[in-house]
Short mmCIF file of C-alpha atoms and ligand atoms in Angstrom, two decimals:
data_model
loop_
_atom_site.label_atom_id
_atom_site.label_comp_id
_atom_site.label_asym_id
_atom_site.label_seq_id
_atom_site.Cartn_x
_atom_site.Cartn_y
_atom_site.Cartn_z
CA UNK A 26 1.21 38.60 20.65
CA UNK A 27 0.99 34.90 21.57
CA UNK A 28 1.81 32.59 18.71
CA UNK A 29 -1.13 30.32 18.07
CA UNK A 30 -0.22 26.84 16.91
CA UNK A 31 -2.32 24.47 14.83
CA UNK A 32 -1.96 20.77 14.14
CA UNK A 33 -3.64 18.95 11.24
CA UNK A 34 -4.22 15.24 11.03
CA UNK A 35 -5.27 13.92 7.64
CA UNK A 36 -7.32 10.82 6.90
CA UNK A 37 -8.07 9.37 3.49
CA UNK A 38 -6.86 9.92 -0.04
CA UNK A 39 -4.14 12.06 -1.62
CA UNK A 40 -6.76 14.73 -2.37
CA UNK A 41 -7.16 15.15 1.37
CA UNK A 42 -3.39 15.32 1.85
CA UNK A 43 -3.26 18.08 -0.76
CA UNK A 44 -6.22 19.86 0.85
CA UNK A 45 -4.49 19.79 4.24
CA UNK A 46 -1.43 21.38 2.63
CA UNK A 47 -3.67 24.05 1.14
CA UNK A 48 -5.39 24.67 4.48
CA UNK A 49 -1.98 24.86 6.19
CA UNK A 50 -0.90 27.43 3.57
CA UNK A 51 -4.00 29.47 4.27
CA UNK A 52 -3.59 29.42 8.05
CA UNK A 53 0.13 30.20 7.94
CA UNK A 54 -0.66 33.19 5.73
CA UNK A 55 -3.11 34.33 8.40
CA UNK A 56 -0.41 34.23 11.09
CA UNK A 57 -0.94 30.80 12.67
CA UNK A 58 1.99 28.46 13.23
CA UNK A 59 1.97 24.85 12.05
CA UNK A 60 3.13 22.33 14.66
CA UNK A 61 3.87 18.64 14.23
CA UNK A 62 3.36 18.06 17.94
CA UNK A 63 -0.28 17.62 18.91
CA UNK A 64 0.59 18.22 22.60
CA UNK A 65 1.73 21.72 21.69
CA UNK A 66 -1.27 22.66 19.59
CA UNK A 67 -3.84 25.34 20.46
CA UNK A 68 -5.97 24.19 17.54
CA UNK A 69 -6.39 20.59 16.36
CA UNK A 70 -7.92 20.06 12.92
CA UNK A 71 -9.00 16.70 11.55
CA UNK A 72 -9.33 16.43 7.78
CA UNK A 73 -11.67 13.51 7.32
CA UNK A 74 -12.67 10.80 4.85
CA UNK A 75 -16.14 9.28 4.49
CA UNK A 76 -15.62 6.99 1.51
CA UNK A 77 -16.28 3.96 3.72
CA UNK A 78 -18.05 3.78 7.10
CA UNK A 79 -14.87 2.54 8.76
CA UNK A 80 -12.96 5.69 7.76
CA UNK A 81 -15.71 7.85 9.22
CA UNK A 82 -15.84 5.86 12.49
CA UNK A 83 -12.08 6.25 12.90
CA UNK A 84 -12.09 10.03 12.77
CA UNK A 85 -15.10 10.33 15.06
CA UNK A 86 -13.41 8.02 17.59
CA UNK A 87 -10.24 10.07 17.43
CA UNK A 88 -12.03 13.39 17.99
CA UNK A 89 -13.75 12.01 21.07
CA UNK A 90 -10.44 10.70 22.36
CA UNK A 91 -8.55 13.97 21.78
CA UNK A 92 -11.44 15.85 23.39
CA UNK A 93 -10.22 14.69 26.81
CA UNK A 94 -7.34 17.17 26.38
CA UNK A 95 -9.82 19.92 27.13
CA UNK A 96 -9.90 18.86 30.81
CA UNK A 97 -6.39 20.22 31.27
CA UNK A 98 -6.45 22.69 28.35
CA UNK A 99 -9.92 24.25 28.28
CA UNK A 100 -9.04 26.79 25.55
CA UNK A 101 -8.06 24.10 23.07
CA UNK A 102 -10.02 24.28 19.81
CA UNK A 103 -10.94 21.13 17.90
CA UNK A 104 -12.29 21.31 14.36
CA UNK A 105 -13.41 18.85 11.72
CA UNK A 106 -13.02 19.54 8.01
CA UNK A 107 -13.24 17.38 4.89
CA UNK A 108 -15.72 14.83 3.62
CA UNK A 109 -17.21 13.69 6.96
CA UNK A 110 -17.81 17.34 7.90
CA UNK A 111 -19.50 17.91 4.56
CA UNK A 112 -21.69 14.83 4.97
CA UNK A 113 -22.87 15.27 8.55
CA UNK A 114 -21.00 18.17 10.17
CA UNK A 115 -24.06 19.80 11.68
CA UNK A 116 -25.18 16.61 13.36
CA UNK A 117 -21.68 15.86 14.70
CA UNK A 118 -21.36 19.35 16.14
CA UNK A 119 -24.52 18.69 18.16
CA UNK A 120 -23.43 15.21 19.17
CA UNK A 121 -19.76 15.63 20.06
CA UNK A 122 -19.26 18.04 22.95
CA UNK A 123 -15.58 18.77 22.41
CA UNK A 124 -16.02 19.75 18.75
CA UNK A 125 -15.79 23.52 18.12
CA UNK A 126 -16.33 23.76 14.39
CA UNK A 127 -17.05 21.76 11.27
CA UNK A 128 -16.25 23.12 7.82
CA UNK A 129 -17.21 21.47 4.54
CA UNK A 130 -15.00 20.92 1.51
CA UNK A 131 -15.96 24.14 -0.29
CA UNK A 132 -15.62 26.56 2.64
CA UNK A 133 -12.00 26.32 3.74
CA UNK A 134 -11.48 30.01 3.01
CA UNK A 135 -13.56 30.70 6.13
CA UNK A 136 -11.15 28.79 8.38
CA UNK A 137 -9.04 31.73 9.62
CA UNK A 138 -12.20 33.69 10.48
CA UNK A 139 -13.89 30.71 12.12
CA UNK A 140 -10.82 30.01 14.25
CA UNK A 141 -10.53 33.67 15.22
CA UNK A 142 -14.16 33.58 16.27
CA UNK A 143 -13.72 30.43 18.31
CA UNK A 144 -10.69 31.93 20.06
CA UNK A 145 -12.60 35.10 20.93
CA UNK A 146 -16.09 33.86 21.62
CA UNK A 147 -15.64 30.20 22.40
CA UNK A 148 -18.61 29.36 20.18
CA UNK A 149 -19.26 26.33 18.02
CA UNK A 150 -20.06 26.76 14.34
CA UNK A 151 -20.67 24.83 11.18
CA UNK A 152 -20.12 25.97 7.58
CA UNK A 153 -21.22 23.37 5.13
CA UNK A 154 -22.51 25.22 2.12
CA UNK A 155 -21.55 23.69 -1.20
CA UNK A 156 -19.90 25.71 -3.95
CA UNK A 157 -19.39 23.87 -7.20
CA UNK A 158 -17.00 26.52 -8.51
CA UNK A 159 -14.56 26.76 -5.63
CA UNK A 160 -11.15 25.40 -6.61
CA UNK A 161 -8.85 27.32 -4.24
CA UNK A 162 -6.59 28.03 -7.18
CA UNK A 163 -5.02 31.14 -5.68
CA UNK A 164 -4.04 29.55 -2.36
CA UNK A 165 -0.48 28.31 -2.31
CA UNK A 166 -0.13 25.05 -0.35
CA UNK A 167 2.34 24.59 2.46
CA UNK A 168 4.30 21.40 1.74
CA UNK A 169 6.48 19.62 4.22
CA UNK A 170 10.13 19.33 3.20
CA UNK A 171 10.61 16.52 0.73
CA UNK A 172 11.01 15.52 -2.88
CA UNK A 173 7.44 14.64 -3.91
CA UNK A 174 4.61 17.13 -4.30
CA UNK A 175 0.93 16.80 -5.08
CA UNK A 176 -0.61 19.39 -7.37
CA UNK A 177 -4.41 19.47 -7.56
CA UNK A 178 -5.58 19.96 -11.14
CA UNK A 179 -9.30 19.52 -10.63
CA UNK A 180 -11.89 19.02 -7.92
CA UNK A 181 -15.16 17.17 -7.54
CA UNK A 182 -16.64 14.41 -9.64
CA UNK A 183 -19.57 14.06 -12.06
CA UNK A 184 -19.51 10.32 -12.44
CA UNK A 185 -21.84 9.21 -9.68
CA UNK A 186 -20.60 5.64 -9.47
CA UNK A 187 -23.53 4.14 -7.61
CA UNK A 188 -21.55 3.23 -4.46
CA UNK A 189 -19.60 6.47 -4.13
CA UNK A 190 -20.18 9.39 -1.79
CA UNK A 191 -17.52 11.62 -3.39
CA UNK A 192 -19.76 13.52 -5.86
CA UNK A 193 -22.04 14.41 -2.93
CA UNK A 194 -19.33 15.64 -0.59
CA UNK A 195 -16.93 17.19 -3.08
CA UNK A 196 -19.41 18.59 -5.56
CA UNK A 197 -19.33 18.90 -9.33
CA UNK A 198 -16.19 18.47 -11.38
CA UNK A 199 -14.21 21.64 -12.10
CA UNK A 200 -10.79 21.97 -13.68
CA UNK A 201 -8.21 24.51 -12.59
CA UNK A 202 -6.77 26.98 -15.03
CA UNK A 203 -3.86 25.27 -16.78
CA UNK A 204 -1.51 28.25 -16.48
CA UNK A 205 -2.00 28.32 -12.70
CA UNK A 206 -1.28 24.60 -12.53
CA UNK A 207 1.88 24.93 -14.60
CA UNK A 208 3.06 27.85 -12.46
CA UNK A 209 2.49 25.84 -9.27
CA UNK A 210 4.44 22.90 -10.70
CA UNK A 211 7.33 25.17 -11.66
CA UNK A 212 7.49 26.78 -8.22
CA UNK A 213 7.37 23.34 -6.56
CA UNK A 214 10.14 22.11 -8.87
CA UNK A 215 12.32 25.11 -8.08
CA UNK A 216 11.86 24.39 -4.39
CA UNK A 217 13.23 20.87 -4.83
CA UNK A 218 10.09 18.79 -5.38
CA UNK A 219 11.08 17.13 -8.62
CA UNK A 220 8.57 14.29 -8.54
CA UNK A 221 5.10 15.74 -9.08
CA UNK A 222 1.78 13.93 -8.85
CA UNK A 223 -1.17 15.63 -10.56
CA UNK A 224 -4.36 15.04 -8.61
CA UNK A 225 -8.01 14.81 -9.44
CA UNK A 226 -10.91 12.41 -8.88
CA UNK A 227 -10.91 11.68 -12.59
CA UNK A 228 -7.92 13.36 -14.22
CA UNK A 229 -8.80 12.03 -17.67
CA UNK A 230 -11.72 14.39 -17.93
CA UNK A 231 -9.58 17.47 -17.17
CA UNK A 232 -10.54 20.31 -19.52
CA UNK A 233 -9.54 23.95 -19.52
CA UNK A 234 -10.69 25.53 -22.81
CA UNK A 235 -8.91 23.49 -25.45
CA UNK A 236 -6.40 21.96 -23.03
CA UNK A 237 -7.22 18.33 -22.27
CA UNK A 238 -5.37 16.07 -19.86
CA UNK A 239 -2.75 14.64 -22.26
CA UNK A 240 -1.97 18.19 -23.43
CA UNK A 241 -1.61 19.40 -19.85
CA UNK A 242 0.71 16.50 -19.06
CA UNK A 243 2.82 17.25 -22.07
CA UNK A 244 3.09 20.91 -21.09
CA UNK A 245 3.96 19.95 -17.50
CA UNK A 246 6.65 17.60 -18.69
CA UNK A 247 8.40 20.51 -20.44
CA UNK A 248 8.87 22.34 -17.11
CA UNK A 249 12.56 22.36 -16.51
CA UNK A 250 13.17 21.56 -12.83
CA UNK A 251 10.72 18.65 -12.92
CA UNK A 252 12.18 15.18 -13.40
CA UNK A 253 9.17 12.93 -12.85
CA UNK A 254 5.44 13.28 -13.41
CA UNK A 255 2.64 11.05 -12.20
CA UNK A 256 -1.12 11.37 -11.95
CA UNK A 257 -4.09 9.89 -10.09
CA UNK A 258 -6.84 8.87 -10.48
CA UNK A 259 -7.65 7.69 -13.97
CA UNK A 260 -11.07 6.42 -14.98
CA UNK A 261 -11.10 3.61 -17.57
CA UNK A 262 -14.11 5.10 -19.37
CA UNK A 263 -12.20 8.32 -20.12
CA UNK A 264 -8.66 7.08 -20.62
CA UNK A 265 -7.70 7.93 -24.19
CA UNK A 266 -5.17 6.49 -26.61
CA UNK A 267 -3.76 10.00 -26.78
CA UNK A 268 -2.87 9.76 -23.09
CA UNK A 269 -1.09 6.43 -23.58
CA UNK A 270 0.85 7.93 -26.49
CA UNK A 271 1.87 10.96 -24.41
CA UNK A 272 2.94 8.65 -21.56
CA UNK A 273 5.08 6.72 -24.01
CA UNK A 274 6.65 9.71 -25.72
CA UNK A 275 7.36 12.02 -22.77
CA UNK A 276 10.36 10.88 -20.82
CA UNK A 277 9.39 12.53 -17.55
CA UNK A 278 6.04 10.77 -17.29
CA UNK A 279 6.64 7.77 -15.07
CA UNK A 280 5.87 4.21 -16.12
CA UNK A 281 3.03 3.76 -13.69
CA UNK A 282 -0.72 3.89 -14.02
CA UNK A 283 -3.31 3.57 -11.28
CA UNK A 284 -6.48 2.41 -12.98
CA UNK A 285 -9.36 1.33 -10.73
CA UNK A 286 -11.00 -1.85 -12.02
CA UNK A 287 -13.60 -2.15 -9.20
CA UNK A 288 -15.04 -5.39 -10.57
CA UNK A 289 -14.36 -7.93 -13.29
CA UNK A 290 -18.05 -8.68 -13.85
CA UNK A 291 -19.92 -6.72 -16.52
CA UNK A 292 -23.15 -7.09 -14.60
CA UNK A 293 -21.63 -5.51 -11.48
CA UNK A 294 -19.79 -2.82 -13.47
CA UNK A 295 -23.10 -1.83 -14.94
CA UNK A 296 -24.82 -1.73 -11.53
CA UNK A 297 -21.90 0.37 -10.32
CA UNK A 298 -22.52 2.81 -13.19
CA UNK A 299 -18.88 2.62 -14.19
CA UNK A 300 -19.42 3.11 -17.91
CA UNK A 301 -17.08 0.37 -19.19
CA UNK A 302 -17.00 -3.41 -19.55
CA UNK A 303 -14.32 -5.87 -18.51
CA UNK A 304 -13.43 -6.18 -22.20
CA UNK A 305 -12.87 -2.44 -22.55
CA UNK A 306 -10.64 -2.51 -19.46
CA UNK A 307 -8.69 -5.43 -20.94
CA UNK A 308 -8.18 -3.53 -24.19
CA UNK A 309 -6.77 -0.51 -22.33
CA UNK A 310 -4.30 -2.69 -20.43
CA UNK A 311 -3.26 -4.45 -23.62
CA UNK A 312 -2.68 -1.19 -25.46
CA UNK A 313 -0.79 0.17 -22.47
CA UNK A 314 1.44 -2.87 -22.07
CA UNK A 315 2.10 -3.03 -25.80
CA UNK A 316 3.10 0.64 -25.89
CA UNK A 317 4.98 0.84 -22.55
CA UNK A 318 6.21 -2.70 -21.85
CA UNK A 319 7.59 -1.94 -18.35
CA UNK A 320 4.55 -0.06 -17.13
CA UNK A 321 3.57 -0.79 -13.51
CA UNK A 322 -0.14 -1.13 -12.93
CA UNK A 323 -2.07 -0.63 -9.72
CA UNK A 324 -5.78 -0.72 -9.14
CA UNK A 325 -8.73 -0.47 -6.73
CA UNK A 326 -11.08 -3.44 -6.45
CA UNK A 327 -14.22 -3.83 -4.44
CA UNK A 328 -15.96 -7.01 -3.30
CA UNK A 329 -19.48 -7.55 -2.03
CA UNK A 330 -21.26 -4.89 -4.06
CA UNK A 331 -25.05 -5.52 -3.82
CA UNK A 332 -26.02 -8.36 -6.13
CA UNK A 333 -22.48 -9.75 -6.48
CA UNK A 334 -22.78 -13.52 -6.87
CA UNK A 335 -20.00 -16.06 -6.46
CA UNK A 336 -19.66 -16.08 -10.25
CA UNK A 337 -19.26 -12.29 -10.38
CA UNK A 338 -16.61 -12.52 -7.70
CA UNK A 339 -14.77 -15.26 -9.61
CA UNK A 340 -14.78 -13.00 -12.70
CA UNK A 341 -13.01 -10.33 -10.61
CA UNK A 342 -10.62 -12.87 -9.11
CA UNK A 343 -9.72 -14.25 -12.53
CA UNK A 344 -9.11 -10.82 -14.01
CA UNK A 345 -6.79 -9.95 -11.14
CA UNK A 346 -4.95 -13.19 -11.80
CA UNK A 347 -4.75 -12.39 -15.51
CA UNK A 348 -3.57 -8.79 -15.15
CA UNK A 349 -1.05 -9.39 -12.38
CA UNK A 350 -1.23 -5.85 -10.99
CA UNK A 351 1.87 -4.63 -9.18
CA UNK A 352 -0.38 -3.66 -6.31
CA UNK A 353 -4.12 -3.52 -5.64
CA UNK A 354 -6.09 -1.63 -3.02
CA UNK A 355 -8.88 -4.02 -2.08
CA UNK A 356 -12.09 -2.95 -0.39
CA UNK A 357 -15.23 -4.44 1.06
CA UNK A 358 -18.35 -2.65 -0.14
CA UNK A 359 -19.62 -0.20 2.46
CA UNK A 360 -23.09 1.31 1.91
CA UNK A 361 -23.06 5.12 2.03
CA UNK A 362 -26.33 6.89 2.78
CA UNK A 363 -27.63 8.92 -0.13
CA UNK A 364 -25.80 6.95 -2.84
CA UNK A 365 -27.79 4.95 -5.40
CA UNK A 366 -26.59 1.55 -4.25
CA UNK A 367 -27.51 2.22 -0.62
CA UNK A 368 -31.13 2.78 -1.54
CA UNK A 369 -33.47 0.30 0.18
CA UNK A 370 -34.52 -1.36 -3.10
CA UNK A 371 -30.92 -2.29 -3.85
CA UNK A 372 -30.37 -3.01 -0.19
CA UNK A 373 -32.33 -6.23 -0.56
CA UNK A 374 -29.43 -7.51 -2.64
CA UNK A 375 -26.83 -6.84 0.06
CA UNK A 376 -24.15 -9.50 0.27
CA UNK A 377 -23.71 -10.99 3.77
CA UNK A 378 -20.91 -9.45 5.77
CA UNK A 379 -19.34 -12.88 6.24
CA UNK A 380 -19.24 -13.51 2.48
CA UNK A 381 -17.85 -10.01 1.83
CA UNK A 382 -15.05 -10.67 4.28
CA UNK A 383 -14.30 -14.09 2.84
CA UNK A 384 -14.09 -12.67 -0.71
CA UNK A 385 -11.91 -9.82 0.46
CA UNK A 386 -9.50 -12.22 2.14
CA UNK A 387 -9.29 -14.34 -1.01
CA UNK A 388 -8.43 -11.28 -3.11
CA UNK A 389 -5.87 -10.03 -0.62
CA UNK A 390 -4.15 -13.43 -0.52
CA UNK A 391 -4.04 -13.58 -4.33
CA UNK A 392 -2.70 -10.04 -4.67
CA UNK A 393 -0.06 -10.50 -1.94
CA UNK A 394 1.33 -13.45 -3.84
CA UNK A 395 1.33 -11.56 -7.15
CA UNK A 396 2.91 -8.44 -5.62
CA UNK A 397 5.60 -10.57 -4.00
CA UNK A 398 6.38 -12.24 -7.34
CA UNK A 399 6.30 -8.93 -9.23
CA UNK A 400 8.74 -7.35 -6.81
CA UNK A 401 11.07 -10.36 -7.00
CA UNK A 402 11.05 -10.00 -10.80
CA UNK A 403 12.90 -6.72 -10.25
CA UNK A 404 15.97 -8.47 -8.80
CA UNK A 405 19.03 -7.89 -11.01
CA UNK A 406 17.60 -4.76 -12.65
CA UNK A 407 19.26 -1.34 -12.55
CA UNK A 408 16.76 1.34 -11.59
CA UNK A 409 16.75 5.06 -10.86
CA UNK A 410 15.83 5.91 -7.25
CA UNK A 411 14.84 9.42 -6.21
CA UNK A 412 16.12 9.47 -2.63
CA UNK A 413 13.58 10.78 -0.12
CA UNK A 414 14.83 10.07 3.38
CA UNK A 415 16.73 7.88 5.79
CA UNK A 416 14.95 4.55 6.05
CA UNK A 417 12.79 4.19 9.17
CA UNK A 418 13.92 0.60 9.69
CA UNK A 419 17.68 1.06 9.39
CA UNK A 420 19.50 4.37 9.79
CA UNK A 421 22.29 3.24 7.48
CA UNK A 422 19.81 2.84 4.63
CA UNK A 423 18.24 5.46 2.42
CA UNK A 424 14.74 5.15 1.07
CA UNK A 425 13.23 6.45 -2.14
CA UNK A 426 11.02 5.50 -5.07
CA UNK A 427 11.67 4.09 -8.49
CA UNK A 428 10.02 5.65 -11.53
CA UNK A 429 7.39 2.93 -11.37
CA UNK A 430 6.56 3.87 -7.77
CA UNK A 431 8.24 1.07 -5.85
CA UNK A 432 9.83 1.88 -2.52
CA UNK A 433 13.52 1.01 -2.62
CA UNK A 434 16.06 1.00 0.21
CA UNK A 435 19.83 0.85 -0.13
CA UNK A 436 22.86 1.64 2.05
CA UNK A 437 23.97 5.24 1.58
CA UNK A 438 24.88 8.55 3.15
CA UNK A 439 22.41 11.29 4.06
CA UNK A 440 23.88 13.68 1.48
CA UNK A 441 22.23 11.62 -1.28
CA UNK A 442 18.76 12.74 -0.15
CA UNK A 443 17.15 14.69 -3.00
CA UNK A 444 19.39 13.02 -5.62
CA UNK A 445 18.60 10.56 -8.40
CA UNK A 446 20.75 7.48 -7.87
CA UNK A 447 21.30 4.38 -10.01
CA UNK A 448 20.63 1.32 -7.88
CA UNK A 449 20.92 -2.37 -8.65
CA UNK A 450 18.11 -4.41 -7.09
CA UNK A 451 19.46 -7.32 -5.09
CA UNK A 452 16.47 -8.43 -3.04
CA UNK A 453 12.74 -7.87 -2.61
CA UNK A 454 10.32 -8.41 0.23
CA UNK A 455 6.56 -7.74 0.11
CA UNK A 456 6.42 -4.05 -0.80
CA UNK A 457 10.06 -3.01 -0.67
CA UNK A 458 12.97 -3.46 -3.02
CA UNK A 459 16.50 -3.68 -1.62
CA UNK A 460 19.38 -2.42 -3.68
CA UNK A 461 22.99 -1.44 -3.96
CA UNK A 462 24.20 1.92 -5.24
CA UNK A 463 25.87 1.73 -8.66
CA UNK A 464 28.76 4.03 -9.39
CA UNK A 465 27.77 5.02 -12.87
N1 5AD B 522 -17.41 0.96 -0.34
C1 5AD B 522 -16.20 0.38 -0.52
N2 5AD B 522 -15.24 0.92 -1.26
C2 5AD B 522 -15.47 2.11 -1.84
N3 5AD B 522 -14.72 2.88 -2.64
C3 5AD B 522 -15.41 3.98 -2.95
N4 5AD B 522 -16.63 3.95 -2.37
C4 5AD B 522 -16.70 2.78 -1.68
C5 5AD B 522 -17.70 2.16 -0.90
N5 5AD B 522 -18.89 2.72 -0.72
C6 5AD B 522 -13.37 2.49 -3.08
C7 5AD B 522 -13.31 2.41 -4.61
C8 5AD B 522 -12.51 3.63 -4.96
C9 5AD B 522 -11.60 3.77 -3.76
C10 5AD B 522 -10.99 5.11 -3.59
O1 5AD B 522 -12.45 3.48 -2.68
O2 5AD B 522 -12.60 1.23 -4.96
O3 5AD B 522 -11.78 3.48 -6.16
FE1 SF4 B 523 -16.33 8.08 -6.78
FE2 SF4 B 523 -16.63 7.10 -9.26
FE3 SF4 B 523 -16.12 9.73 -8.89
FE4 SF4 B 523 -14.20 7.92 -8.39
S1 SF4 B 523 -15.13 8.33 -10.42
S2 SF4 B 523 -14.78 9.67 -7.08
S3 SF4 B 523 -15.37 6.18 -7.60
S4 SF4 B 523 -17.95 8.62 -8.25
#
């Protein structure tokens, strides 16, 4: 029998990366072969992101471009999965000739059957039904060789931040069974992935019977082969003191927290339906920094939300200046159809594109400077690096991450990959630390 090869390209967040691994696991189990070479693929799957219009445009452009392969390879199958498929898969199937199937976020189990059907009947299909209970808990993901693994602990979101499409395309929040999560972490650890990131849209509201998120973290940190634990994404409204205490007391939990701020203006936070004030956010950071002095902080910030005045923007700018995040993902508001803030009434308050761009550039410039300074503050420190690979820029260097999630390169031999190495930081550029291996 001919071996049928599939290729997956993933856009968007870590949830999508984890979903692609799960989909790969499912297809491999059904007899398909994963290929890293798109030229070799019989099936090309795009796992898409729709959180901003730009992300959606990119995947649609790419599908159209790859469609030209069908001129020389008429049996090629091209499919779209993920959040764009869930949002408008039916419409895209009609519009884009080369597209063979679209499958929404809750129907990945159908993939092997859908592909089989396409191979046999050359038909185009769409499966977009929602299922607020599906959590794919029994499907073991296929992970590429490495040292870091994502483990999904929950799916969906109930928060309905007014700008966000996620609750519509990923459905209601559901937590996975904690025993299944712990088992998956243990298996991953035994296979050499000793740095685990627990994933969910809002991990702080994880709940499985009487197991809440801090309890789950504590249990995960007792799993022997694991050396480091991380988690994303936290929501400030649900982040508890108990979590901060567990982070401080459990050695394996890394000194890093990603905590989206979104805006520094209470008026905008309220319009965003975020459920916290700037003051509440400040109190979390203070408690965190008092309890874990070396904690690295990263965030997501958005500019140009409808109704954002220059004063609101300055509030955000000043908070960023005050907090000095290690890194910040900065975004320009992008209206998403169907969300509360894209509704025509709110639309009247849209901030001009030019002003959005100007504010974004100001924030980026501020954060670049802070990140640069923060990284330079690391010079002279001894850190632990979990070595991942040979550096792309210099084959004599190895590359890995510190506990606080900073990429670090240092000269070293390939046999150190997969090891935890003490490194002294001797230099720092924008997002990379440079170090020297220590012998003790
Ligand atoms: N426009 C711009 N940014 C958005 N995000 C989510 N929705 C939108 C939108 N409509 C950002 C938020 C979120 C991150 C993942 O993406 O900052 O935290
Ligand atoms: Fe979107 Fe808010 Fe849910 Fe995050 S918490 S996925 S921003 S709705």
